[in-house]
PDB file of N, CA and C in Angstrom:
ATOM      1  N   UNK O1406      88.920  61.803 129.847  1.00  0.00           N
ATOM      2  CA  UNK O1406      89.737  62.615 130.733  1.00  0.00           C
ATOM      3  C   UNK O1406      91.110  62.894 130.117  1.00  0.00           C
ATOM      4  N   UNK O1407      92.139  61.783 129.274  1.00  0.00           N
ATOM      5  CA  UNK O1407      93.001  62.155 128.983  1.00  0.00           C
ATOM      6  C   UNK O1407      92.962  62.879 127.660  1.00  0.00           C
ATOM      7  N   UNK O1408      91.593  62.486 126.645  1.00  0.00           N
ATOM      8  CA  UNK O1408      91.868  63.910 125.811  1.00  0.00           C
ATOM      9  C   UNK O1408      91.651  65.252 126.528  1.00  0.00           C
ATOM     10  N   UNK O1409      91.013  65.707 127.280  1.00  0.00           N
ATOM     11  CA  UNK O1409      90.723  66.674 127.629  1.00  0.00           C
ATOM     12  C   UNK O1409      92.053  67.695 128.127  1.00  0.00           C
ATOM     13  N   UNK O1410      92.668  66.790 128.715  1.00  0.00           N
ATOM     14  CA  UNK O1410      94.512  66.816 129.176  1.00  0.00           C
ATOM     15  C   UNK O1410      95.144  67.236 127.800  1.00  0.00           C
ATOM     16  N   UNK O1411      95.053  66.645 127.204  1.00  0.00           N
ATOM     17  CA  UNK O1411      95.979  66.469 125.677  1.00  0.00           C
ATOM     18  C   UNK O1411      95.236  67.782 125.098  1.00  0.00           C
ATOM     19  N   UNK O1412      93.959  67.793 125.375  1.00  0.00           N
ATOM     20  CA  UNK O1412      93.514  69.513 124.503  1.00  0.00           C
ATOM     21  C   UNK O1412      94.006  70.753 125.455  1.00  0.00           C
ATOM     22  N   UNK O1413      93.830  70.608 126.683  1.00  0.00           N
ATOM     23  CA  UNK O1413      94.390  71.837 127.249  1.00  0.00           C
ATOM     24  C   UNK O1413      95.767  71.965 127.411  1.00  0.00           C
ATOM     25  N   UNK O1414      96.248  70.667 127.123  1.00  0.00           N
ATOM     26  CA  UNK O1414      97.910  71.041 126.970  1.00  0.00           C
ATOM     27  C   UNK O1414      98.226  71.420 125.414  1.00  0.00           C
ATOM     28  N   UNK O1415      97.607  71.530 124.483  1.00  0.00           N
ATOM     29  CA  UNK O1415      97.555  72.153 123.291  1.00  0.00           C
ATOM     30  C   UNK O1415      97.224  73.528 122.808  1.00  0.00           C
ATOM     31  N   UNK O1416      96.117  73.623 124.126  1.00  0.00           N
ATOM     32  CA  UNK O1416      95.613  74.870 124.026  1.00  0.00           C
ATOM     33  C   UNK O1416      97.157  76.045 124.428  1.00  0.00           C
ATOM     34  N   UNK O1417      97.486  75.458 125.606  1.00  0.00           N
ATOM     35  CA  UNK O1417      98.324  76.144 126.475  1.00  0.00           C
ATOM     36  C   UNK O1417      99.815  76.443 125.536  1.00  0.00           C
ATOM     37  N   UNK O1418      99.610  75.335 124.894  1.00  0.00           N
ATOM     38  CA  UNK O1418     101.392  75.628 124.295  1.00  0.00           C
ATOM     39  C   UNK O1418     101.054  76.910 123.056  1.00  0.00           C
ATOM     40  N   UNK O1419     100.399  76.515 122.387  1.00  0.00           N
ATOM     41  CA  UNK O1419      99.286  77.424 121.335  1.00  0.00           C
ATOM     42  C   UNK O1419      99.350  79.208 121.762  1.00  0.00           C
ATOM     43  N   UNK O1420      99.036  79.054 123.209  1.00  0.00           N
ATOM     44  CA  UNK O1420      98.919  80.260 123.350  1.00  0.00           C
ATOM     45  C   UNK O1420     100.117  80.931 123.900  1.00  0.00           C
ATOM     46  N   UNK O1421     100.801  79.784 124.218  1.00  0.00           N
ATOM     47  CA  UNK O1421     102.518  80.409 124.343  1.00  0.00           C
ATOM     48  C   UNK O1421     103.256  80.454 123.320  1.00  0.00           C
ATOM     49  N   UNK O1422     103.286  79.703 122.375  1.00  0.00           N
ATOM     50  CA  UNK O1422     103.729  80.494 120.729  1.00  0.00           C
ATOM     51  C   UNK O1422     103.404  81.560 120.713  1.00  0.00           C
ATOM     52  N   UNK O1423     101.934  81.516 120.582  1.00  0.00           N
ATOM     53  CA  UNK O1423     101.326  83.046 120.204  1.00  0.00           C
ATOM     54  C   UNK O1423     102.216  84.108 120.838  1.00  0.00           C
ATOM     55  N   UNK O1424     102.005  84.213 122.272  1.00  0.00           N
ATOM     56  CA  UNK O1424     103.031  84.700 122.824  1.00  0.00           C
ATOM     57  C   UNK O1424     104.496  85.536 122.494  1.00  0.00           C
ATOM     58  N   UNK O1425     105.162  84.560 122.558  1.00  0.00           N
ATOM     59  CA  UNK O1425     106.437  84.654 122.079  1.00  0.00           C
ATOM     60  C   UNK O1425     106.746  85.245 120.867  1.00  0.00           C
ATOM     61  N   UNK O1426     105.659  84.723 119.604  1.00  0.00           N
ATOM     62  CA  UNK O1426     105.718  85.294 118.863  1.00  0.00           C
ATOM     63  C   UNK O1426     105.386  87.660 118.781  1.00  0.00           C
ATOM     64  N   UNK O1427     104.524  87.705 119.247  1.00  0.00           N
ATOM     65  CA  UNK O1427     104.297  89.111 119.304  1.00  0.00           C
ATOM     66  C   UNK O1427     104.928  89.294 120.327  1.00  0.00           C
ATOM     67  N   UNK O1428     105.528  88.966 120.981  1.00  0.00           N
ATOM     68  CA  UNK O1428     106.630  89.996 122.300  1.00  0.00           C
ATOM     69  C   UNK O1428     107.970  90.062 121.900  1.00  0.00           C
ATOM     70  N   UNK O1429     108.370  89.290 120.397  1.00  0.00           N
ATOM     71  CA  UNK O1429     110.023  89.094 119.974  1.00  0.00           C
ATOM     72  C   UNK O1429     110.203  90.747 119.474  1.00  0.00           C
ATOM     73  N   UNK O1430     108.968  91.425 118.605  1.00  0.00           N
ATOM     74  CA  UNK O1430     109.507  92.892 118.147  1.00  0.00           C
ATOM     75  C   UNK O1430     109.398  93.830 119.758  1.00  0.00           C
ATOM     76  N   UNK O1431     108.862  93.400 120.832  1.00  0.00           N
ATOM     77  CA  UNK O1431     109.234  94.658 122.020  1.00  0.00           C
ATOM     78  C   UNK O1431     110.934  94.254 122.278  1.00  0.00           C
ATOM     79  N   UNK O1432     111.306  93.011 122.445  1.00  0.00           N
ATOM     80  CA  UNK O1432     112.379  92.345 123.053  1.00  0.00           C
ATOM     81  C   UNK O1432     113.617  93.546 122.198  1.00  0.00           C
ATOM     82  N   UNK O1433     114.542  94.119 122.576  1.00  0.00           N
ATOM     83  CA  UNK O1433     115.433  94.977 121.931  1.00  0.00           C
ATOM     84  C   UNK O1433     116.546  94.076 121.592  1.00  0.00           C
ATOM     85  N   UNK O1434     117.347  94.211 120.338  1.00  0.00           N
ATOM     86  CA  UNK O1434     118.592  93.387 119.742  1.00  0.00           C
ATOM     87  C   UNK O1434     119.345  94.032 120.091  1.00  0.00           C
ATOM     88  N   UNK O1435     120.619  93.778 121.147  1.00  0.00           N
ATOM     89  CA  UNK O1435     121.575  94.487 121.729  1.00  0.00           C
ATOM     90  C   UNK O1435     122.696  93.653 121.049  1.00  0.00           C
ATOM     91  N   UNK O1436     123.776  94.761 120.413  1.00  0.00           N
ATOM     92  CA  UNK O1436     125.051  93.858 120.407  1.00  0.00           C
ATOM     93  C   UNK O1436     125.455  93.716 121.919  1.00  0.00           C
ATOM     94  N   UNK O1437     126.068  92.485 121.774  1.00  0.00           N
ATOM     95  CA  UNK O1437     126.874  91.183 122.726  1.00  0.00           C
ATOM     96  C   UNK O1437     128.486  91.768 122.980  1.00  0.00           C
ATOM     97  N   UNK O1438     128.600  91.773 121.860  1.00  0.00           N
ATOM     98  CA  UNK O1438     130.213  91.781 121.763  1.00  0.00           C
ATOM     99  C   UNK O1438     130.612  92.423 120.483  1.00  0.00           C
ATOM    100  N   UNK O1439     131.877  93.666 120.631  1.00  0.00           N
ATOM    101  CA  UNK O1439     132.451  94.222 119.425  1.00  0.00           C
ATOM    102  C   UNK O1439     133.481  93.445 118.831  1.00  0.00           C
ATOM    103  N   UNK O1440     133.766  92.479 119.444  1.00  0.00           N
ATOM    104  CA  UNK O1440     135.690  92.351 119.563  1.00  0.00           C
ATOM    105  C   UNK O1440     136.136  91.749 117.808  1.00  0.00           C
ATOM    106  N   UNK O1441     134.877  91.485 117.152  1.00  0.00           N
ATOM    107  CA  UNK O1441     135.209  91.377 115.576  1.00  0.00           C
ATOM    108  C   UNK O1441     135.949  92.359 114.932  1.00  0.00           C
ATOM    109  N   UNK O1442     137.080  92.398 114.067  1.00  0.00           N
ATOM    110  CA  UNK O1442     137.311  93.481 113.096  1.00  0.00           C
ATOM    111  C   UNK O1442     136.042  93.987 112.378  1.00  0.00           C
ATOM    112  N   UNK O1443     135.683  94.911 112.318  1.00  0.00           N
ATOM    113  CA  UNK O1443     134.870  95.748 110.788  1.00  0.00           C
ATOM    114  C   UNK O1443     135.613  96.041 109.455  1.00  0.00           C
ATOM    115  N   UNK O1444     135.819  95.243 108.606  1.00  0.00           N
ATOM    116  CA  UNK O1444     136.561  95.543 107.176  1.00  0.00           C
ATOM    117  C   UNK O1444     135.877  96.958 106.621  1.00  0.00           C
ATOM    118  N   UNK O1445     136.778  98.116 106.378  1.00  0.00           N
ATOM    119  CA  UNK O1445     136.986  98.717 105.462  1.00  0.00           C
ATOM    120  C   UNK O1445     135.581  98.688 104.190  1.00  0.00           C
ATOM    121  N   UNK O1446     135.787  97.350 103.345  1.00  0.00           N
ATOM    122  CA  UNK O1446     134.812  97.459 102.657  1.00  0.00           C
ATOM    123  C   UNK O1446     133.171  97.522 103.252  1.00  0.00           C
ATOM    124  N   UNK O1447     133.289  96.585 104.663  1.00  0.00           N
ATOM    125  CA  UNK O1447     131.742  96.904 104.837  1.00  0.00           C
ATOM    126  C   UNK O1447     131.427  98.297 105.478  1.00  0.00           C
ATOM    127  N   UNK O1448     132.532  99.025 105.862  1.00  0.00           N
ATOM    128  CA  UNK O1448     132.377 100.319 106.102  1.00  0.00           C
ATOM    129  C   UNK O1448     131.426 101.150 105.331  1.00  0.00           C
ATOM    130  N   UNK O1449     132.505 100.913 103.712  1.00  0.00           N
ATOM    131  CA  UNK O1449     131.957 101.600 102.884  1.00  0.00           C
ATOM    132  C   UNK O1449     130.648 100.874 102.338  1.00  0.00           C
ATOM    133  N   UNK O1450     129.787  99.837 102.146  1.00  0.00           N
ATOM    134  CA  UNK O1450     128.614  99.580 102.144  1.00  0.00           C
ATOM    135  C   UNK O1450     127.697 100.206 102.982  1.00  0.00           C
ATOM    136  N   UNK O1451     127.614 100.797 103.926  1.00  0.00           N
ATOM    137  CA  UNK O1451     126.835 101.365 105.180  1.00  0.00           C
ATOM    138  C   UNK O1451     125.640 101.564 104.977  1.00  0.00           C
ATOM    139  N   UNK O1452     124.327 101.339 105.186  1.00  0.00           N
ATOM    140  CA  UNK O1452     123.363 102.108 104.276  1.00  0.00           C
ATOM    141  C   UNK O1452     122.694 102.707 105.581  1.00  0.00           C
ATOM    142  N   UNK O1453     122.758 102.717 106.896  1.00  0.00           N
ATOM    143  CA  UNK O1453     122.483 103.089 108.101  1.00  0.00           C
ATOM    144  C   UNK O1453     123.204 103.014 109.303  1.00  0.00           C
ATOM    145  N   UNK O1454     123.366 103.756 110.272  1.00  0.00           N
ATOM    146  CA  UNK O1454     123.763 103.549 111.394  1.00  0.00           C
ATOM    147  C   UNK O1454     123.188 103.554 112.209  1.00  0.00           C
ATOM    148  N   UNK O1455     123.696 102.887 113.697  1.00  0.00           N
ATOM    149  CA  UNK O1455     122.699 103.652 115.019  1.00  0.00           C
ATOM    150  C   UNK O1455     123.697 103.142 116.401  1.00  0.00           C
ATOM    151  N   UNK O1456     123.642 103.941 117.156  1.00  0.00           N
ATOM    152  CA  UNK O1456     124.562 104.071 118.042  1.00  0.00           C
ATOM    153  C   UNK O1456     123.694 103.757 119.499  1.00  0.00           C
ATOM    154  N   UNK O1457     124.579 102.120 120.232  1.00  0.00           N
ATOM    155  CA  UNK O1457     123.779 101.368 121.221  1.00  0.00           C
ATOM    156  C   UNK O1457     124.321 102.072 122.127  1.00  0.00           C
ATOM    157  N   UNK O1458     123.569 102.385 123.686  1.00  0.00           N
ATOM    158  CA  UNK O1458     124.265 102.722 123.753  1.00  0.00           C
ATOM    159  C   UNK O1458     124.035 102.296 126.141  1.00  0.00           C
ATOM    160  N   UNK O1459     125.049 101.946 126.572  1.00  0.00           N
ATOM    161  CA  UNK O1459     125.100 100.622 127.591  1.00  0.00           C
ATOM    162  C   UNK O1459     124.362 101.431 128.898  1.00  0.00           C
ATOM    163  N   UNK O1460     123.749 102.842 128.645  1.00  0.00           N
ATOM    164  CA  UNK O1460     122.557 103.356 129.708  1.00  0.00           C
ATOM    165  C   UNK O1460     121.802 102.204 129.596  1.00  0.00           C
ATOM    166  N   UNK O1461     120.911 101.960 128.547  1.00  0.00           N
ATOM    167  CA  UNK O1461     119.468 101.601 128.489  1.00  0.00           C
ATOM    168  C   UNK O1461     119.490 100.526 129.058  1.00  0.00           C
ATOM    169  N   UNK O1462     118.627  99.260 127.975  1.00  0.00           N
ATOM    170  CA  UNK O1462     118.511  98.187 128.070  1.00  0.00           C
ATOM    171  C   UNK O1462     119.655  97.165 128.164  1.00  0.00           C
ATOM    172  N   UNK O1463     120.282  98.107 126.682  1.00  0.00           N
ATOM    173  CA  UNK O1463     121.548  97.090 126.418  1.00  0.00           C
ATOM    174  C   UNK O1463     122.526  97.257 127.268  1.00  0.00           C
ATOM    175  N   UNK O1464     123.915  96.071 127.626  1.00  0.00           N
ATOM    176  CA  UNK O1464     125.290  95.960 128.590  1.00  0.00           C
ATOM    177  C   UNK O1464     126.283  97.144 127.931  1.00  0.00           C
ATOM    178  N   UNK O1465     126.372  97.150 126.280  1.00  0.00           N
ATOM    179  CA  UNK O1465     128.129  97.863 126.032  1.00  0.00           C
ATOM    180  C   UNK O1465     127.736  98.899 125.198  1.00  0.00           C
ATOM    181  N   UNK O1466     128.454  99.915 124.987  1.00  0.00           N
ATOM    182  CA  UNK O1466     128.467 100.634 124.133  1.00  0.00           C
ATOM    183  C   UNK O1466     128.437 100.400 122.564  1.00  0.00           C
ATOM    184  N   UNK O1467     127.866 100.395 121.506  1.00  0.00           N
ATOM    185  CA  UNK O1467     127.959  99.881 120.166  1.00  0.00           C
ATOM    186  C   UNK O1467     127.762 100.661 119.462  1.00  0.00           C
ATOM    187  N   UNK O1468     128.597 100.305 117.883  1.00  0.00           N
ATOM    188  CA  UNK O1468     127.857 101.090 116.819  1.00  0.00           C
ATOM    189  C   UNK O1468     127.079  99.909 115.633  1.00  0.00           C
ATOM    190  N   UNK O1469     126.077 100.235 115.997  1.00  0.00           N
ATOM    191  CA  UNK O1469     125.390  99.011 115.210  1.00  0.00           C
ATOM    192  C   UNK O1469     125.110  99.275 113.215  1.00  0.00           C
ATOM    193  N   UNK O1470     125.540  98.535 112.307  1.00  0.00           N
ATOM    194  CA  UNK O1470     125.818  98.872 110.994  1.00  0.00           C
ATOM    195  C   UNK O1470     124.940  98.275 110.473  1.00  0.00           C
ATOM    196  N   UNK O1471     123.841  98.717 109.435  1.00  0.00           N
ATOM    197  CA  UNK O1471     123.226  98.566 108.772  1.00  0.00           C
ATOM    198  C   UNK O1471     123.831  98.262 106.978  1.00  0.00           C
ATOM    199  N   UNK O1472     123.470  96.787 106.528  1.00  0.00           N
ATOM    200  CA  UNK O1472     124.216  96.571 105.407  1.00  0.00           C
ATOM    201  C   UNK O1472     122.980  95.373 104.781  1.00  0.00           C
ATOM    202  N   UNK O1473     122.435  95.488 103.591  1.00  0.00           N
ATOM    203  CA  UNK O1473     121.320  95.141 102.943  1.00  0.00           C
ATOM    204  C   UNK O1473     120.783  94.392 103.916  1.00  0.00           C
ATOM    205  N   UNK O1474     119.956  94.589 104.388  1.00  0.00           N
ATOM    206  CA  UNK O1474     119.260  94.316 105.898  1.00  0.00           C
ATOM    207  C   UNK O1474     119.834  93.299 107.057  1.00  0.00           C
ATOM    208  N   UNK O1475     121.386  93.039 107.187  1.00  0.00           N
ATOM    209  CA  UNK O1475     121.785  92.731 107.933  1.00  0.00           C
ATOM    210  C   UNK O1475     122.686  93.456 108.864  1.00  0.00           C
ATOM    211  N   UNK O1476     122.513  93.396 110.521  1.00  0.00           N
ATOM    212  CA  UNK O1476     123.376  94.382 110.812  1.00  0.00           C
ATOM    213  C   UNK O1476     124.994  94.036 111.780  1.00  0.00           C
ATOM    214  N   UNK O1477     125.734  94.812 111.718  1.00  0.00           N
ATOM    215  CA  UNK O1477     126.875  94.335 112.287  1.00  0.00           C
ATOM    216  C   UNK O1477     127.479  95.235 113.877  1.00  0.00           C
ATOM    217  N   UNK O1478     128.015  94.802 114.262  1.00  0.00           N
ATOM    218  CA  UNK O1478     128.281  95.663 115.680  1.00  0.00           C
ATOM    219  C   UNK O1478     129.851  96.100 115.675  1.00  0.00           C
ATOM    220  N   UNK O1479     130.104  96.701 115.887  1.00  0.00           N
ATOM    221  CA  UNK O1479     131.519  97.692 115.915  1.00  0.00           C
ATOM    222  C   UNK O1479     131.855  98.437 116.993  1.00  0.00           C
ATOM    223  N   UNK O1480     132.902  98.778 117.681  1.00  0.00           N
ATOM    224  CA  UNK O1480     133.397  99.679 118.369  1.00  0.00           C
ATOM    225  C   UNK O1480     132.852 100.973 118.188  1.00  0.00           C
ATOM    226  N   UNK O1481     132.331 101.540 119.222  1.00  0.00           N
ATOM    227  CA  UNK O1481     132.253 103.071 119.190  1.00  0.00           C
ATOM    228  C   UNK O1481     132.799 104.246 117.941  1.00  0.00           C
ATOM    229  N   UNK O1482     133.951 104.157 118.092  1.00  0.00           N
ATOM    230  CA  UNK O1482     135.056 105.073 118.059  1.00  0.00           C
ATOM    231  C   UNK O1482     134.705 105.044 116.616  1.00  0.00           C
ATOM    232  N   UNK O1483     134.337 103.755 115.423  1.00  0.00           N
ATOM    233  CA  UNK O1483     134.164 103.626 114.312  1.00  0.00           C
ATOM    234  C   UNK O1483     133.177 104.594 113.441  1.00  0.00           C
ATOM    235  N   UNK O1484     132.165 105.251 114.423  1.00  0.00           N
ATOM    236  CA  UNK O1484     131.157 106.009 114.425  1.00  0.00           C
ATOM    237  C   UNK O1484     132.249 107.025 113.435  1.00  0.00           C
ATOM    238  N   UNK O1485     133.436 107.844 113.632  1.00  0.00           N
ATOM    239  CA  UNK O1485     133.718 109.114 112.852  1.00  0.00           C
ATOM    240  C   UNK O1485     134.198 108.877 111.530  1.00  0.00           C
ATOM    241  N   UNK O1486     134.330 107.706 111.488  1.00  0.00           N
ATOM    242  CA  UNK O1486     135.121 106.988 110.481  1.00  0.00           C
ATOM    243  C   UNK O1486     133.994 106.738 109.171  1.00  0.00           C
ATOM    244  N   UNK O1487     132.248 105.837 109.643  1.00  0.00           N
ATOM    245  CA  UNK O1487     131.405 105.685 109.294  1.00  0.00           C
ATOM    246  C   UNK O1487     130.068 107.382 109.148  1.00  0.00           C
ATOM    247  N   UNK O1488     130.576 107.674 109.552  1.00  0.00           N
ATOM    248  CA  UNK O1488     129.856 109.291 109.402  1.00  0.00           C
ATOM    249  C   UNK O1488     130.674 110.321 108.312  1.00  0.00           C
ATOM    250  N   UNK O1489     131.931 110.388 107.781  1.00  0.00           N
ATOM    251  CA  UNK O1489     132.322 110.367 107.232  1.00  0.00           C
ATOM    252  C   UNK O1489     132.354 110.414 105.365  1.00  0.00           C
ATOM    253  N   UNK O1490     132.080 108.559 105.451  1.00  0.00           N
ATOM    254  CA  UNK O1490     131.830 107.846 104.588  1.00  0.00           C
ATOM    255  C   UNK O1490     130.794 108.074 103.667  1.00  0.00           C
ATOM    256  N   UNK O1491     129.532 108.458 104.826  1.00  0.00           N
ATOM    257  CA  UNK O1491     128.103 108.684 104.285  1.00  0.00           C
ATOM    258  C   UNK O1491     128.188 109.809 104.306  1.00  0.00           C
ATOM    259  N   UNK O1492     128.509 111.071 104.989  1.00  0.00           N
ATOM    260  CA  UNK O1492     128.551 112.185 104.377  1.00  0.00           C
ATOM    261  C   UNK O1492     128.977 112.705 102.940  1.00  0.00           C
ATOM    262  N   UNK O1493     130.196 112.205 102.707  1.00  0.00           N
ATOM    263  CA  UNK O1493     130.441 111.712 101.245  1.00  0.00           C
ATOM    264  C   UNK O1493     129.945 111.358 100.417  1.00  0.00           C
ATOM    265  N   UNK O1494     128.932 110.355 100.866  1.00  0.00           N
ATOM    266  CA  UNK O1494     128.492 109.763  99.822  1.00  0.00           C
ATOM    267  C   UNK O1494     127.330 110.401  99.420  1.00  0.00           C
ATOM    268  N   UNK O1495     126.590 111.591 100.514  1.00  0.00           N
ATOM    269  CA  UNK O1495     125.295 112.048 100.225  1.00  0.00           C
ATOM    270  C   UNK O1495     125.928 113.110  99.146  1.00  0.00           C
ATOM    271  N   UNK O1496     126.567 113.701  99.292  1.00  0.00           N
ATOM    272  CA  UNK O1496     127.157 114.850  98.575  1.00  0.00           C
ATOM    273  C   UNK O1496     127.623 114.499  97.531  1.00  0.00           C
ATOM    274  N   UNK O1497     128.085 113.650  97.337  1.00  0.00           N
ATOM    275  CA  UNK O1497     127.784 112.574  95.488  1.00  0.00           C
ATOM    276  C   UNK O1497     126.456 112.192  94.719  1.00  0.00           C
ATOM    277  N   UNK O1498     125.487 112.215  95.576  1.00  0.00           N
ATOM    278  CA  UNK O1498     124.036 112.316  95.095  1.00  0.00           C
ATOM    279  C   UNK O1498     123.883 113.382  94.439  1.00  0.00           C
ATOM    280  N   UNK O1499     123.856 114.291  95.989  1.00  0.00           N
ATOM    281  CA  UNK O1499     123.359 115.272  95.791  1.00  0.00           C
ATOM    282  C   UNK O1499     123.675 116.425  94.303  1.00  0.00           C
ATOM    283  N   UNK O1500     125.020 115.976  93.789  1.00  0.00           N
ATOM    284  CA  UNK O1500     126.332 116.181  92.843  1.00  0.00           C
ATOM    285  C   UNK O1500     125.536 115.654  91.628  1.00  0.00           C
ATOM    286  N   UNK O1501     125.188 114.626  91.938  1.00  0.00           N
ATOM    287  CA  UNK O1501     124.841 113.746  90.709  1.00  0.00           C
ATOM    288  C   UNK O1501     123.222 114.567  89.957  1.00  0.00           C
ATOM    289  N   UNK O1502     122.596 114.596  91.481  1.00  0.00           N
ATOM    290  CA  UNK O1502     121.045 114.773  91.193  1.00  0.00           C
ATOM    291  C   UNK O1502     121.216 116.669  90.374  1.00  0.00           C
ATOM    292  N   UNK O1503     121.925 117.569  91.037  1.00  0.00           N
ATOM    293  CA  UNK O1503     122.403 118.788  90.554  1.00  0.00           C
ATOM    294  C   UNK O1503     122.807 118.748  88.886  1.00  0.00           C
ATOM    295  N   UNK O1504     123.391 117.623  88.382  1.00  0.00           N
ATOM    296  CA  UNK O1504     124.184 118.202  87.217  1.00  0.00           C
ATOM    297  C   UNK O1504     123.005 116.816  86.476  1.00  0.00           C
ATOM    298  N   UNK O1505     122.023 116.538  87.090  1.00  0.00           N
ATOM    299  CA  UNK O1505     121.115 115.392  85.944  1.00  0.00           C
ATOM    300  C   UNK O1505     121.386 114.056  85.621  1.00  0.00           C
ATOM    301  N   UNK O1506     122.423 113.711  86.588  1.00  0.00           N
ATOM    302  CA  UNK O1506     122.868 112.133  86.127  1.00  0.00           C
ATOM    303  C   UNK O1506     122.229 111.048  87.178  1.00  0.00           C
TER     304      UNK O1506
END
């Protein structure tokens, strides 16, 4: 009787990992809080943006920063500053890829 206990309480936890595990990519990553500075330099690292935004799921408004696959949360307003940056920077490609370098 008490293995039988000990297997269905194995079974049960088993299938609540499982669980948890495939429902973490529906679960959405909302920034929390902006109130960090954003340095300048990770500005200019940017390799993506995306703008949270406190209709949906998530509480605040964000600009969420994409930087070698880690991301950072920022004030709104940082958005013209970071759009900018990368506009720039496509047009240096694009500069580069034009003249063969």
């Amino acid at each position: 009787m008490a293995l039988s206990i000990q297997a269905l309480l194995l079974a049960l936890s088993l299938l609540l990992w499982v669980f948890l595990l495939t429902c973490e990519g529906a679960m959405p990553k909302c920034c929390l809080y902006t109130d960090r500075p954003v340095s300048s330099k990770l500005l200019r690292r940017a390799e993506k943006i995306e703008v949270q935004s406190s209709g949906g799921v998530c509480d605040i408004n964000a600009l969420i920063i994409h930087v070698k696959g880690k991301k950072f949360c920022a004030h709104l307003p940082k958005k013209e500053i970071l759009t900018k940056i990368l506009k720039r920077r496509s047009g240096k490609k694009r500069m580069k890829s034009r003249l063969g370098i």
